[in-house]
Amino acid sequence: MVFISATRQPAFIVGDDITESMVHSPPVCLTIPPISFSTLCLFLMTVSSSMTTTCAASRHFIAPSGRRTILAFQVHKSLQHSTYYRGNEWNGRYYSIISTPFQAQQNLLQSMRISRVASNSLLPSYPFSPSFKQSISADTESINVDEETIYQEEEDTIFALSSGGGGASIGSGATAVAVIRISGPCAFDALRELLSPYSLENGAKKGEEEIKHMKIPKLPKPRMASLRTLYDPLSVAKGRSDNNKCAANSMQERRDPLDSALVLTFPGPNSFTGEDIVELHCHGSRAVVHGVLSALSSLSSTPITTTQDGSNHPPSPPRKLSLRPADPGEFTQRAYAHGKLGLVEVEALADLIVADTSLQRKQALQQFDGRLSRLYGGWREELIKGLAHAEAVIDFGDDEALDADDDEDDGDGNDIENDGGMSIWGTIRPRITSLREAMNRHLADASRGELLRDGLRIAIVGRPNAGKSSLLNLLAGRDAAIVSSSPGTTRDVVEVMLDLGGVRCTILDTAGVREEKEEGVNEIEVEGMKRARRAAKDAHIIVGVVDATDFDRGLEAVKELIHGNDSEFEGELKNGNVIYVLNKLDLVERQGDQSMSELSDSVTFGISCQTSEGVDGFLSSLTSQALSLVSGSDDGTDSTMNPRLLTVEGTEGAVITRARHRRHVEEAADALERFEQLSGQGYMVLDMAAEELRLAASELGRITGAIDVEDVLDVLFADFCIGK
Amino acid sequence: RDLYKLNMQAVLLGDSENGLEKYENLDVLEASAEDLLLEEGEGIESLAPFADPLQNDAASTTSSSGEEQRVQTAKSLSSTAANASHRRARIRGVLAIDPSTGSRLEIESSAVVLTTGTFLRGVLMIGRERYSGGRHLRDSEEVEPPSIGLALTLERFGFPLGRLKTGTPARLDGRTIDWDGCKIQPSERPAQPFSHVRQSRGEEPPMAAVGRLIDCYQTATNEATHKLVTDYAHLLPEYDGMDGKGNGPRYCPSIYKKVERFAERKSHNSFLEPEGLNTHIVYPNGMSGPYPEEIQLQIFRTMKGLENVEIIRPGYDVEYDFVNPRVLTHTLETKAIAGLYLAGQICGTTGYEEAGAQGIVAGANAGRAAGAAYRGEEAPEPFVLGRDEAYIGVLIDDLVTKGTLEPYRMFTSRAEYRISLRADNADLRLTGKGAEYGLVTDPERLAALDMRETMITDNVERLRKFKLFVTEWAARGGSDIMGGDAMNRPGRESHKKSAEEVLGMPHVTLKHVEEVMAAVHDEQKTQQQQQLSQNEDEAIINNEESIECFIPTPSSVYDTVEASVKYKSYVVRQEKDIESWRKAQGARIPPNIIYNHSIMPTFSKEEIEKLNRFKPTTFAEASQISGLTPQSLVYLYHHVMKLNKESKRKSESVDGAIATANGKM
């Protein structure tokens, strides 16, 4: 028997019953019916003079009304370092529950039932018994253990709209198909509910025979798409309340169909999350998506009807669906938790989910299919090899003729001078050099990778009323910015997202820049110009719009903005990343041709926003500019430059996309560079050079998993004949 | 070898002829140890429990008075410490059998160090022939008998035993070797003495001093050798370990293994090492291979210089029991039997320095514990070396936390802080600690340490203070050595560099730097002397200083001074690493964490079991658990971070409720 006494904060549950006999065995369960508190932390500790036992259960206990919460904990005897907790030693054992707020704690204690499950931890779950429900209001001081109220904690089943359309919330834009994903132990049960045209709950009460009649819907074959009709469980409830009598008499109320959807099931553990997964490919209209999602929400805490095919199992007591909308990233979290993804892959998946454009998706997929892992793995192997060679020289160079390099050993092996192993030291240097070069190359690629992930920023700049906003609207294909003939209409920076050849680009329309002394310039416009300058500074590509009718002043304004007195610009923005656009060509009689030659060092286009003349050419040039920025095809660091370098199969195009990876690879490459410097200096600095290698290995190990000394020794003994 | 034995025995047993007294409190008895005398039962306490610093902290915070604290500590250690659940007996002594009379001898002792070497259920093998024994006597037909009773006792107490093997090559008769056919490998001159005391005296090793060094020679196998080695492979013994292949040290493979694994090589070196000054026995290094004796002879005779060689004793392999060292604490005391310490090959290491190193630690702890018990004092503080202090620390920590599967050999790569763990500073690192624990008492040794420490500090200080313009360094030292381009880069003329900084550059040696320093010093001296002659009155005051000559760093501290300057940046970085790692440990693993499959589904059963067993409190500890993959560590880290975040969020909303609770606990 367990007693609970609620005194003050924190409350103590003094459990005479929780003794050594429980150690290691039975989980203790607290079942808490729906109560309104937000967070709860259970911390349980017992200490006695002869043993130290600690245990804790801490998990998310966000308990919206209508959901039950179960705390399960198990008392573990700590065998080894138990005396670490001596600071907590108390004369008696005690257990404490800390919860918040105080009222909630009172509620908890009042409504809490404590019981113990027999040592079999695989007991099925039980629902609340009616007697338990009644005893919720029972006296706090005397708590009786109801053996029926035995629970086992089970993970919630989660669901979410997994296709696009604004992420988790039902977005404004409708798509053709919307994918709703359900993952968790009750996923298939939830699907059964949706597939059944009748309420399964009513059927369950009518006994087994009738259930057979009702035909609990069969699930589609695993991993096979099948077209099914989804029914709305909500509609029955409505119908029943409208017509109680009807519900009682007729065998079943037919539910309203929700949608005709493609249904896929993936039984765990061979699924993305490792749990049972259901995918519903519904029609993408807002009404359907909303309908299915709210239907799923409504299914929460509906009893689960057992299936017929599990006939060899003893009839398990009915369970309840515990369904809830997924938190952002929760599917991935579960996949990670079930060992389905490595760290690198999880990061890639996060990118994949938010990938806006096709190129972004491709990059994320590359990482996801382990290309990056393979690349890092290849580096790791190479580094282990290098380390093994270095260690061989250090530990055995004095004793052994380390003539591992057979090329130099032309059969006259007897004459090999024992040079302290420096000859193989020489042979690993080029390998380390190529490794470092490979790293640096990928680091160079990495900035491109980051560009691709984060998107390009393209700023449209120019004098007021040059037609910047018109150009933006033209590119966006809608009226994103207000356009008027009066100068200075655009005050703030207007952003429009655009997909240029698969590259995500943010087009920034900025306020026109002119001399502050000019007539009609007010404070707001000055601020707008300041922002325009900032936008231009941060941009990867600048589109300078020049009014063809006011060519000189317009050009000057753009040049001033780009090159300005701000010297920071010089280095960052290459001229190649500036595109000049001569607007309002329709207003001039081709007289700009000659003046345009002034800009021959930059890409220049004459267009007319009014007539759309020349816009296509400009757009394709802008696109290729954007593509070349992210693909780096023209920057000479192409991997074809040095094909001998690090030929790890299938790593082409792998790009470092994470800042964390980047930092470690940078550190590793730096260490390798120092290694190269040092290793050229002979025997004296051997250990320092080796130290740099070790440093590089530990940096790389932070991405790929640590390099153990045993890994190195394995290679060492496989590569070198060392022996006394 | 014989000389070493003779001299060591003289030190230990006393030698009246040379006026050496018997070692104090030491009795030496040669007898066969058959079994352990034990006192069995519950509640046995260790004499010198291995206490974690954390445990001591906890003890001192909970109780105030010293006496109470001691009781408290003892109680906590006896009742809840790591070993309590395992400990089942206390050592009472050793049962020995006198080899000459065959009578039983009971030797009472409160601490026993077991160093069975290869004798624990040892089996010797030559060819397909197997016979019980721990070792062949070097120059007779006799075999030293194995120790079987001990193995049975260890087995009874649940010690996890395994089989390892090692081998020794045949011993050759040096008189039958054609030395002219071999390449000479002369001894190193000047010879560096092993002991820092001798080093500080500036002495050479005694035999080198009297010019009695002898040379080793080098020969090599050839294709004919390899053919024999392969052809007769079927005559090699079958072992118990590793499916009959035998579990031997990877770093000293038999000649067969070398030929098998590196089939493309046509030759392997062998060093012919004379075994002593007064013997003609020669040890052919790298040629172990327990073929039948006549095959061994054939193999040797294929090699250059050995065409007419005679074998004095054939090589053989020995396979023996070892105890998985994870049943030991860091003092090398067994967890199951209080007062019983293991050291050497019984712990799964090779029999060289590793064995000696363990002997020091086990012996020190056993001796201190027994001494304290005899005097009725409280348990002494355990003598444990850290991974950052000594290779011994790395060795023992690896053994007791990770265990071993093959004969463990100490490679420098196993040490995280290799740059700091050098031979030249061994005395600086360890002599002081040894003295603190009463292990080093020789006043000369301590004085030598003192002197070296002072000299090193002085010389490093001198390097730090001596500054020259970079151009002058380059001009005097030769620009190719002293920095070259960097030194002569324009705009750096006015830049000064200390001798310490210059020495930090890769090419530069301490000798180079000090030559420049000496030259500058001499010039200054001449100048001063000139001034001196000009006005003598002032000079009298400064006389002593200025006349002094520049003394280059003496050889006794040369290496240490050079290394401590050269490695400075690495040592600093390593210290930083350790610091940042300690900071990362701000993420301590909360004691209430639950390890089970529902929370950590990616963990293997073994990992969960180990985490539950060891209950690491920090990630440093967790990372020491063998079999815990880095991925799992990362996952654990994320898990703990998540828990921390959650509890932080909660504690914010609780607004101190938890703080109160924690305070109460």
PDB file of C-alpha atoms in Angstrom, chain A residues 9-10 12 39-41 43 45 49-52 54-60 74 76-90 94 96 98-100 333 336-340 343 391 394-396 399 401 403 406 411 413-418 674 678 680-681 684-685 687-692 694-695 704-706 708-710 713-714 717-724, chain B residues 52 54-55 58-59 62 72 75-76 79-82 85-86 183 220-221 250-253 258 261-262 264-269 271 285-287 335 352 402 406 409 411-419 506-509 562 566-567 570 573-574 577 591-592 594-595 598-602 612-617 621 630-631 634-635 638 643 646 649-650 653-654 657-658 661 664-665:
ATOM      1  CA  GLN A   9       5.063  22.342  -1.371  1.00  0.00           C
ATOM      2  CA  PRO A  10       6.628  20.069  -2.282  1.00  0.00           C
ATOM      3  CA  PHE A  12       5.920  14.066  -0.179  1.00  0.00           C
ATOM      4  CA  THR A  39       3.428  21.013 -16.474  1.00  0.00           C
ATOM      5  CA  LEU A  40       4.363  18.452 -13.993  1.00  0.00           C
ATOM      6  CA  CYS A  41       7.622  17.139 -12.923  1.00  0.00           C
ATOM      7  CA  PHE A  43      11.024  13.464  -9.115  1.00  0.00           C
ATOM      8  CA  MET A  45      14.092   9.585  -4.714  1.00  0.00           C
ATOM      9  CA  SER A  49      21.060   3.678   5.123  1.00  0.00           C
ATOM     10  CA  SER A  50      21.748   0.436   3.390  1.00  0.00           C
ATOM     11  CA  MET A  51      21.040   1.388  -0.134  1.00  0.00           C
ATOM     12  CA  THR A  52      20.662   4.349  -2.334  1.00  0.00           C
ATOM     13  CA  THR A  54      17.115   6.939  -7.174  1.00  0.00           C
ATOM     14  CA  CYS A  55      14.585   7.103  -9.781  1.00  0.00           C
ATOM     15  CA  ALA A  56      12.842   9.711 -11.668  1.00  0.00           C
ATOM     16  CA  ALA A  57      10.266  10.091 -14.264  1.00  0.00           C
ATOM     17  CA  SER A  58      10.346  13.267 -16.146  1.00  0.00           C
ATOM     18  CA  ARG A  59       8.596  13.652 -19.393  1.00  0.00           C
ATOM     19  CA  HIS A  60       6.287  15.993 -21.123  1.00  0.00           C
ATOM     20  CA  GLN A  74      10.550   2.418 -12.037  1.00  0.00           C
ATOM     21  CA  HIS A  76      16.352   1.497  -9.998  1.00  0.00           C
ATOM     22  CA  LYS A  77      18.977   0.509  -7.614  1.00  0.00           C
ATOM     23  CA  SER A  78      22.131   2.187  -8.596  1.00  0.00           C
ATOM     24  CA  LEU A  79      24.949  -0.203  -8.247  1.00  0.00           C
ATOM     25  CA  GLN A  80      28.110   1.601  -8.914  1.00  0.00           C
ATOM     26  CA  HIS A  81      28.466   5.221  -8.167  1.00  0.00           C
ATOM     27  CA  SER A  82      25.670   5.374  -5.715  1.00  0.00           C
ATOM     28  CA  THR A  83      27.658   7.160  -3.095  1.00  0.00           C
ATOM     29  CA  TYR A  84      27.711  10.188  -5.338  1.00  0.00           C
ATOM     30  CA  TYR A  85      24.309  10.915  -3.960  1.00  0.00           C
ATOM     31  CA  ARG A  86      25.331  10.784  -0.393  1.00  0.00           C
ATOM     32  CA  GLY A  87      24.714  14.458  -0.108  1.00  0.00           C
ATOM     33  CA  ASN A  88      21.097  13.589  -0.365  1.00  0.00           C
ATOM     34  CA  GLU A  89      21.109  11.030   2.308  1.00  0.00           C
ATOM     35  CA  TRP A  90      18.150  11.087   4.623  1.00  0.00           C
ATOM     36  CA  TYR A  94      11.187   9.570   0.971  1.00  0.00           C
ATOM     37  CA  SER A  96       8.624  13.651  -3.461  1.00  0.00           C
ATOM     38  CA  ILE A  98       6.900  18.384  -7.283  1.00  0.00           C
ATOM     39  CA  SER A  99       4.287  19.866  -9.446  1.00  0.00           C
ATOM     40  CA  THR A 100       2.959  23.220 -10.280  1.00  0.00           C
ATOM     41  CA  GLN A 333      12.536  13.414 -33.668  1.00  0.00           C
ATOM     42  CA  TYR A 336      15.969   9.845 -34.663  1.00  0.00           C
ATOM     43  CA  ALA A 337      14.781   8.354 -31.401  1.00  0.00           C
ATOM     44  CA  HIS A 338      14.103   5.028 -33.046  1.00  0.00           C
ATOM     45  CA  GLY A 339      17.524   4.950 -34.581  1.00  0.00           C
ATOM     46  CA  LYS A 340      16.304   5.586 -38.074  1.00  0.00           C
ATOM     47  CA  LEU A 343      22.768  13.186 -36.817  1.00  0.00           C
ATOM     48  CA  GLU A 391      52.055   6.654 -34.858  1.00  0.00           C
ATOM     49  CA  ILE A 394      56.666   7.573 -33.378  1.00  0.00           C
ATOM     50  CA  ASP A 395      56.241   4.280 -31.592  1.00  0.00           C
ATOM     51  CA  PHE A 396      58.322   2.016 -33.792  1.00  0.00           C
ATOM     52  CA  ASP A 399      63.200  -0.187 -33.980  1.00  0.00           C
ATOM     53  CA  ALA A 401      62.554  -0.385 -40.913  1.00  0.00           C
ATOM     54  CA  ASP A 403      59.375   0.249 -45.542  1.00  0.00           C
ATOM     55  CA  ASP A 406      56.725  -0.997 -51.767  1.00  0.00           C
ATOM     56  CA  GLY A 411      63.803  -6.035 -54.111  1.00  0.00           C
ATOM     57  CA  GLY A 413      65.180  -5.054 -49.064  1.00  0.00           C
ATOM     58  CA  ASN A 414      68.257  -5.980 -47.138  1.00  0.00           C
ATOM     59  CA  ASP A 415      69.842  -2.654 -47.798  1.00  0.00           C
ATOM     60  CA  ILE A 416      67.049  -0.564 -46.439  1.00  0.00           C
ATOM     61  CA  GLU A 417      68.501   1.974 -44.123  1.00  0.00           C
ATOM     62  CA  ASN A 418      66.709   2.401 -40.890  1.00  0.00           C
ATOM     63  CA  ARG A 674      50.137  23.082 -39.727  1.00  0.00           C
ATOM     64  CA  LEU A 678      55.793  20.787 -39.486  1.00  0.00           C
ATOM     65  CA  GLY A 680      58.579  19.066 -43.690  1.00  0.00           C
ATOM     66  CA  GLN A 681      60.935  19.917 -40.876  1.00  0.00           C
ATOM     67  CA  MET A 684      62.615  16.804 -34.571  1.00  0.00           C
ATOM     68  CA  VAL A 685      59.074  18.004 -34.797  1.00  0.00           C
ATOM     69  CA  ASP A 687      55.517  14.574 -32.364  1.00  0.00           C
ATOM     70  CA  MET A 688      54.218  18.074 -32.915  1.00  0.00           C
ATOM     71  CA  ALA A 689      53.177  17.196 -36.434  1.00  0.00           C
ATOM     72  CA  ALA A 690      51.472  14.092 -35.126  1.00  0.00           C
ATOM     73  CA  GLU A 691      49.746  16.228 -32.543  1.00  0.00           C
ATOM     74  CA  GLU A 692      48.241  18.297 -35.350  1.00  0.00           C
ATOM     75  CA  ARG A 694      45.408  14.072 -33.785  1.00  0.00           C
ATOM     76  CA  LEU A 695      43.760  17.441 -33.504  1.00  0.00           C
ATOM     77  CA  THR A 704      31.463  11.573 -37.845  1.00  0.00           C
ATOM     78  CA  GLY A 705      31.910  10.060 -34.420  1.00  0.00           C
ATOM     79  CA  ALA A 706      35.163   9.906 -32.565  1.00  0.00           C
ATOM     80  CA  ASP A 708      39.311   5.730 -31.337  1.00  0.00           C
ATOM     81  CA  VAL A 709      42.912   4.840 -30.775  1.00  0.00           C
ATOM     82  CA  GLU A 710      41.955   1.249 -31.553  1.00  0.00           C
ATOM     83  CA  LEU A 713      46.080   0.725 -34.140  1.00  0.00           C
ATOM     84  CA  ASP A 714      44.059  -1.592 -36.349  1.00  0.00           C
ATOM     85  CA  PHE A 717      49.135  -3.321 -37.496  1.00  0.00           C
ATOM     86  CA  ALA A 718      47.498  -4.121 -40.791  1.00  0.00           C
ATOM     87  CA  ASP A 719      49.816  -1.835 -42.744  1.00  0.00           C
ATOM     88  CA  PHE A 720      53.108  -2.340 -41.024  1.00  0.00           C
ATOM     89  CA  CYS A 721      55.057  -5.353 -40.157  1.00  0.00           C
ATOM     90  CA  ILE A 722      56.020  -4.516 -36.655  1.00  0.00           C
ATOM     91  CA  GLY A 723      57.406  -7.119 -34.425  1.00  0.00           C
ATOM     92  CA  LYS A 724      59.940  -7.963 -31.851  1.00  0.00           C
TER      93      LYS A 724
ATOM     94  CA  ASP B  52      36.509   8.784  -5.651  1.00  0.00           C
ATOM     95  CA  LEU B  54      33.547  13.013  -5.247  1.00  0.00           C
ATOM     96  CA  GLN B  55      32.853  10.587  -2.486  1.00  0.00           C
ATOM     97  CA  ALA B  58      30.090  14.233  -0.205  1.00  0.00           C
ATOM     98  CA  ALA B  59      31.386  12.837   3.037  1.00  0.00           C
ATOM     99  CA  THR B  62      27.543  15.810   5.388  1.00  0.00           C
ATOM    100  CA  GLN B  72      30.780   8.135   7.788  1.00  0.00           C
ATOM    101  CA  LYS B  75      30.372   3.313   6.389  1.00  0.00           C
ATOM    102  CA  SER B  76      29.451   4.716   3.061  1.00  0.00           C
ATOM    103  CA  SER B  79      27.750  -0.217   2.513  1.00  0.00           C
ATOM    104  CA  THR B  80      27.232   1.500  -0.739  1.00  0.00           C
ATOM    105  CA  ALA B  81      30.523   1.768  -2.504  1.00  0.00           C
ATOM    106  CA  ALA B  82      31.048   0.241  -5.849  1.00  0.00           C
ATOM    107  CA  SER B  85      28.130  -5.845  -3.905  1.00  0.00           C
ATOM    108  CA  HIS B  86      31.052  -7.771  -5.312  1.00  0.00           C
ATOM    109  CA  LYS B 183      75.351  -5.772 -40.039  1.00  0.00           C
ATOM    110  CA  ALA B 220      67.312 -10.771 -42.146  1.00  0.00           C
ATOM    111  CA  THR B 221      65.102 -13.535 -43.390  1.00  0.00           C
ATOM    112  CA  ARG B 250      49.629  -7.870 -32.195  1.00  0.00           C
ATOM    113  CA  TYR B 251      52.776  -5.870 -32.018  1.00  0.00           C
ATOM    114  CA  CYS B 252      55.075  -8.816 -31.708  1.00  0.00           C
ATOM    115  CA  PRO B 253      53.824 -11.377 -34.160  1.00  0.00           C
ATOM    116  CA  LYS B 258      54.666 -11.824 -40.402  1.00  0.00           C
ATOM    117  CA  ARG B 261      50.243 -11.249 -43.317  1.00  0.00           C
ATOM    118  CA  PHE B 262      52.878  -9.542 -45.432  1.00  0.00           C
ATOM    119  CA  GLU B 264      54.596  -9.626 -50.598  1.00  0.00           C
ATOM    120  CA  ARG B 265      57.661  -8.934 -48.467  1.00  0.00           C
ATOM    121  CA  LYS B 266      60.708 -10.951 -49.293  1.00  0.00           C
ATOM    122  CA  SER B 267      62.594 -10.166 -46.153  1.00  0.00           C
ATOM    123  CA  HIS B 268      62.100  -9.340 -42.504  1.00  0.00           C
ATOM    124  CA  ASN B 269      64.758  -7.943 -40.235  1.00  0.00           C
ATOM    125  CA  PHE B 271      68.291  -8.215 -34.578  1.00  0.00           C
ATOM    126  CA  ASN B 285      64.695 -10.548 -32.061  1.00  0.00           C
ATOM    127  CA  GLY B 286      61.574 -10.967 -34.183  1.00  0.00           C
ATOM    128  CA  MET B 287      62.087 -14.658 -34.869  1.00  0.00           C
ATOM    129  CA  LYS B 335      36.763  -5.872  -6.099  1.00  0.00           C
ATOM    130  CA  TYR B 352      57.430  -5.584 -20.350  1.00  0.00           C
ATOM    131  CA  LYS B 402      37.745  -0.781 -20.716  1.00  0.00           C
ATOM    132  CA  GLU B 406      44.577  -8.911 -26.396  1.00  0.00           C
ATOM    133  CA  ARG B 409      50.713  -2.865 -24.990  1.00  0.00           C
ATOM    134  CA  PHE B 411      51.537   2.839 -27.195  1.00  0.00           C
ATOM    135  CA  THR B 412      52.134   6.521 -26.865  1.00  0.00           C
ATOM    136  CA  SER B 413      49.097   7.087 -29.051  1.00  0.00           C
ATOM    137  CA  ARG B 414      46.913   5.818 -26.247  1.00  0.00           C
ATOM    138  CA  ALA B 415      47.719   8.888 -24.186  1.00  0.00           C
ATOM    139  CA  GLU B 416      45.686  12.014 -24.745  1.00  0.00           C
ATOM    140  CA  TYR B 417      48.412  14.246 -23.352  1.00  0.00           C
ATOM    141  CA  ARG B 418      51.402  12.753 -25.084  1.00  0.00           C
ATOM    142  CA  ILE B 419      53.103  16.094 -25.445  1.00  0.00           C
ATOM    143  CA  PRO B 506      60.582  24.230 -35.836  1.00  0.00           C
ATOM    144  CA  HIS B 507      64.194  24.155 -37.041  1.00  0.00           C
ATOM    145  CA  VAL B 508      65.783  25.897 -34.134  1.00  0.00           C
ATOM    146  CA  THR B 509      67.505  23.936 -31.415  1.00  0.00           C
ATOM    147  CA  GLU B 562      64.105  22.578 -24.995  1.00  0.00           C
ATOM    148  CA  LYS B 566      59.064  23.893 -27.989  1.00  0.00           C
ATOM    149  CA  TYR B 567      55.896  22.194 -26.856  1.00  0.00           C
ATOM    150  CA  TYR B 570      50.634  22.477 -27.493  1.00  0.00           C
ATOM    151  CA  ARG B 573      46.218  24.177 -25.997  1.00  0.00           C
ATOM    152  CA  GLN B 574      45.824  20.850 -24.263  1.00  0.00           C
ATOM    153  CA  ASP B 577      41.028  21.551 -24.207  1.00  0.00           C
ATOM    154  CA  PRO B 591      21.719  11.339 -11.195  1.00  0.00           C
ATOM    155  CA  ASN B 592      18.031  10.690 -11.687  1.00  0.00           C
ATOM    156  CA  ILE B 594      16.688   6.660 -16.415  1.00  0.00           C
ATOM    157  CA  TYR B 595      18.393   4.436 -18.890  1.00  0.00           C
ATOM    158  CA  SER B 598      11.751   3.165 -24.265  1.00  0.00           C
ATOM    159  CA  ILE B 599      13.690   6.376 -23.690  1.00  0.00           C
ATOM    160  CA  MET B 600      16.842   5.382 -25.548  1.00  0.00           C
ATOM    161  CA  PRO B 601      15.692   3.038 -28.247  1.00  0.00           C
ATOM    162  CA  THR B 602      18.877   3.370 -30.253  1.00  0.00           C
ATOM    163  CA  ASN B 612      22.791   1.541 -15.434  1.00  0.00           C
ATOM    164  CA  ARG B 613      25.678  -0.218 -13.854  1.00  0.00           C
ATOM    165  CA  PHE B 614      28.217   2.593 -13.957  1.00  0.00           C
ATOM    166  CA  LYS B 615      25.799   5.493 -13.579  1.00  0.00           C
ATOM    167  CA  PRO B 616      28.249   8.014 -14.971  1.00  0.00           C
ATOM    168  CA  THR B 617      27.892  11.440 -13.446  1.00  0.00           C
ATOM    169  CA  GLU B 621      32.983   9.240 -17.204  1.00  0.00           C
ATOM    170  CA  PRO B 630      30.117   8.022 -29.859  1.00  0.00           C
ATOM    171  CA  GLN B 631      26.697   8.175 -31.446  1.00  0.00           C
ATOM    172  CA  VAL B 634      25.878  12.288 -28.595  1.00  0.00           C
ATOM    173  CA  TYR B 635      22.367  11.042 -28.197  1.00  0.00           C
ATOM    174  CA  HIS B 638      21.082  15.639 -26.489  1.00  0.00           C
ATOM    175  CA  LEU B 643      15.926  17.210 -19.881  1.00  0.00           C
ATOM    176  CA  GLU B 646      12.575  20.976 -19.693  1.00  0.00           C
ATOM    177  CA  ARG B 649      11.344  25.648 -18.107  1.00  0.00           C
ATOM    178  CA  LYS B 650       9.546  23.938 -15.320  1.00  0.00           C
ATOM    179  CA  SER B 653       7.168  28.255 -13.935  1.00  0.00           C
ATOM    180  CA  VAL B 654       7.410  26.640 -10.563  1.00  0.00           C
ATOM    181  CA  ALA B 657       9.341  25.400  -5.756  1.00  0.00           C
ATOM    182  CA  ILE B 658      11.885  23.046  -7.152  1.00  0.00           C
ATOM    183  CA  ALA B 661      12.797  20.942  -2.916  1.00  0.00           C
ATOM    184  CA  LYS B 664      15.777  20.004   1.113  1.00  0.00           C
ATOM    185  CA  MET B 665      17.237  17.075  -0.618  1.00  0.00           C
TER     186      MET B 665
END
